[in-house]
Amino acid sequence: MKIGIIGAGQIGGTLTRMLSGLGHEVRVANSRDPETLAELAAETGATAVWAADAATHADVVIVSIPQKNVPDLDAGIVAKAKPGAPVIETNNYYPQQRDGRIAAIEDGTPESVWVAEQLGSPVVKVFNGIWWKHLLERGVPAGTAGRIALPIAGEDGPGKQLVFELVDQLGFDPVDGGTLEESWRQQPGTPVYGKDYGVEDTKKALAEAPRERPEDFRAA
């Protein structure tokens, strides 16, 4: 598949390595000149591009940048993908640690719903709660004991199913995290966040998530 990745940090860079290694055609961008990604491109075989071009004709788009920077992306940046291509977002809202106050999220809008509104496109939330090193190193074939499960929230349909298949290819068990409106169940501070649970424990943690945002993940 053709996969466009906007963001080359810990998660974006890791997914560039892994997806290129699986044989996908990856175009990766950061907020700067493509030349700044020359080393990553040489290592992985991915193509470094300007952010405005990353999603062009992509089968899947991944947005993996700090939450506070999402509004700075060019309008329609993900609309250049193929019709129906899912847009994955891996972001988390860290108001005290990085992002500052985002009023809509503080008022109760789930993080990923806010991202979708900024992008003007539906999104699928996944990869936000796994440590990048575990994402890089702990993927294993389906059926392997102890395989880590990853919750996936978004609208049901072919796009979400494609994300399920991609997560499985990467070596993790996909777990349906519900609609995007329910994506708060996997936000920072919830029982599933940062855990390397299997399928059943992931489902249990999602079900037990409290609706109220923890104090550490609210604006001070």
XYZ file of C-alpha atoms in Angstrom:
220
model
C 0.000 0.000 0.000
C 0.934 3.640 -0.320
C 1.132 5.133 3.160
C 1.641 8.806 3.959
C 3.000 9.686 7.402
C 2.866 13.245 8.717
C 5.211 13.409 11.676
C 8.550 11.655 12.124
C 8.930 11.622 15.893
C 9.037 8.526 18.074
C 5.780 6.995 16.829
C 5.848 8.406 13.291
C 9.475 7.410 12.819
C 8.856 3.951 14.249
C 5.895 3.388 11.928
C 8.018 4.586 9.001
C 10.581 1.905 9.820
C 8.061 -0.860 10.408
C 5.760 -0.203 7.482
C 8.660 0.218 5.073
C 10.033 -3.054 6.385
C 6.744 -4.743 5.529
C 7.109 -3.605 1.936
C 4.700 -0.692 1.944
C 5.518 2.434 -0.070
C 5.966 5.076 2.623
C 6.144 8.839 2.186
C 7.123 10.624 5.388
C 7.181 14.290 6.327
C 7.894 16.505 9.286
C 7.345 20.226 9.788
C 10.607 21.106 8.037
C 12.454 20.531 4.773
C 12.465 16.904 3.526
C 16.265 17.024 3.632
C 16.033 16.889 7.417
C 14.683 13.341 7.028
C 17.459 12.162 4.704
C 18.898 9.798 7.312
C 15.521 8.165 8.038
C 14.822 7.856 4.308
C 18.214 6.255 3.659
C 17.721 3.828 6.544
C 14.212 2.721 5.618
C 13.778 3.293 1.892
C 10.890 5.651 2.620
C 10.570 8.839 0.576
C 10.938 12.099 2.477
C 8.488 14.747 1.247
C 6.993 18.064 2.256
C 4.087 17.672 4.694
C 1.696 19.064 2.088
C 2.522 16.119 -0.194
C 2.614 13.211 2.253
C -1.013 12.151 1.832
C -1.149 12.458 -1.971
C -2.757 9.331 -3.476
C -2.192 7.419 -0.216
C -4.163 4.312 0.742
C -3.613 5.164 4.414
C -2.597 8.428 6.087
C -1.023 8.633 9.552
C -0.904 11.884 11.507
C 1.547 11.690 14.405
C 2.411 15.169 15.662
C 1.993 17.080 18.940
C -1.657 17.861 19.627
C -1.022 21.599 19.780
C 0.392 21.559 16.228
C -2.605 19.952 14.518
C -4.312 23.301 13.734
C -1.109 24.444 12.007
C -1.402 21.791 9.270
C -2.489 23.052 5.862
C -6.233 22.957 5.293
C -7.235 19.839 3.405
C -3.843 18.205 3.936
C -5.326 14.701 4.302
C -7.908 15.186 1.538
C -5.231 14.402 -1.068
C -5.434 10.705 -0.135
C -7.390 8.186 -2.191
C -11.180 8.241 -1.636
C -12.045 6.262 1.472
C -8.455 6.078 2.720
C -8.459 5.919 6.527
C -6.684 8.686 8.419
C -4.967 7.301 11.512
C -4.113 9.691 14.310
C -1.757 8.674 17.100
C -1.882 11.888 19.111
C -2.356 12.549 22.817
C -3.284 15.728 24.664
C -0.697 16.657 27.297
C -1.807 20.087 28.538
C 0.610 20.385 31.462
C 3.546 18.676 29.843
C 3.505 20.091 26.279
C 0.339 21.314 24.600
C -1.075 24.015 26.841
C -4.807 24.476 27.222
C -7.110 23.411 24.370
C -10.498 24.707 25.458
C -12.704 22.265 23.536
C -10.889 19.250 24.961
C -11.003 20.690 28.472
C -14.754 21.161 27.978
C -15.215 17.466 27.208
C -14.594 16.934 23.493
C -12.643 13.678 23.080
C -9.128 14.338 21.864
C -9.561 12.477 18.585
C -12.901 14.122 17.832
C -11.112 17.451 18.165
C -8.345 16.259 15.827
C -10.941 15.138 13.265
C -12.549 18.569 13.430
C -9.211 20.293 12.844
C -8.363 18.027 9.908
C -11.850 18.206 8.401
C -11.815 14.423 8.063
C -12.892 11.361 10.050
C -9.984 9.714 11.846
C -9.177 6.384 13.445
C -7.362 6.473 16.791
C -4.628 3.880 17.389
C -0.944 3.660 18.435
C -1.431 6.433 20.996
C -0.971 4.306 24.105
C 1.974 2.038 23.338
C 5.568 2.997 24.108
C 7.432 3.474 20.847
C 10.128 0.944 21.753
C 7.501 -1.715 22.400
C 5.844 -0.830 19.105
C 9.184 -1.279 17.365
C 10.354 -4.407 19.146
C 7.400 -6.424 20.446
C 5.280 -7.173 17.407
C 4.851 -10.929 16.945
C 2.846 -13.216 14.627
C -0.859 -13.783 15.265
C -1.478 -16.525 17.795
C 1.776 -15.954 19.686
C 1.308 -16.111 23.455
C 1.514 -12.692 25.103
C 0.793 -10.738 21.923
C 0.039 -7.109 22.769
C -3.405 -5.785 21.845
C -4.013 -2.259 20.563
C -7.403 -0.528 20.861
C -8.740 1.094 17.692
C -11.514 3.707 17.821
C -13.334 5.038 14.793
C -16.332 4.712 12.542
C -17.130 1.167 11.468
C -16.526 0.395 7.810
C -13.839 -0.554 5.298
C -11.407 2.097 6.518
C -11.461 0.868 10.103
C -11.172 -2.711 8.894
C -8.079 -1.758 6.908
C -6.559 -0.310 10.075
C -7.334 -3.586 11.883
C -5.448 -5.458 9.157
C -2.501 -3.070 9.335
C -2.219 -3.441 13.115
C -2.225 -7.227 12.701
C 0.489 -6.986 10.019
C 2.612 -4.992 12.447
C 2.396 -7.795 14.991
C -0.360 -6.725 17.380
C -3.910 -7.860 18.098
C -6.477 -5.239 17.033
C -9.283 -4.581 19.530
C -12.370 -2.557 18.650
C -12.375 0.514 20.883
C -15.765 1.704 19.656
C -16.659 4.900 17.867
C -14.473 7.987 17.771
C -16.781 9.533 20.371
C -15.719 6.685 22.686
C -12.009 7.192 22.030
C -11.663 8.877 25.434
C -11.494 5.320 26.790
C -7.896 5.086 25.505
C -6.730 8.635 26.245
C -3.833 9.311 28.653
C -4.631 8.399 32.229
C -7.136 5.663 31.395
C -6.632 2.022 32.502
C -5.509 0.859 29.044
C -3.091 3.710 28.343
C 0.553 2.666 28.396
C -0.253 -0.972 29.157
C 0.863 -3.988 27.147
C -2.316 -5.953 27.735
C -3.641 -8.830 25.695
C -7.076 -8.828 24.083
C -9.253 -9.634 27.083
C -7.471 -7.293 29.498
C -7.606 -4.530 26.887
C -11.361 -4.959 26.508
C -11.769 -4.939 30.295
C -9.657 -1.800 30.671
C -11.633 0.014 27.981
C -14.901 -0.908 29.693
C -13.645 0.327 33.076
C -12.353 3.698 31.858
C -13.787 6.666 33.797
C -15.237 9.494 31.717
C -13.590 12.236 33.765
C -10.117 13.263 32.616
C -7.484 12.632 35.328
C -6.033 15.705 37.009
C -2.553 15.066 35.571
C -4.011 15.336 32.072
C -6.080 18.487 32.573
C -4.828 22.007 32.077
C -3.500 23.418 35.327
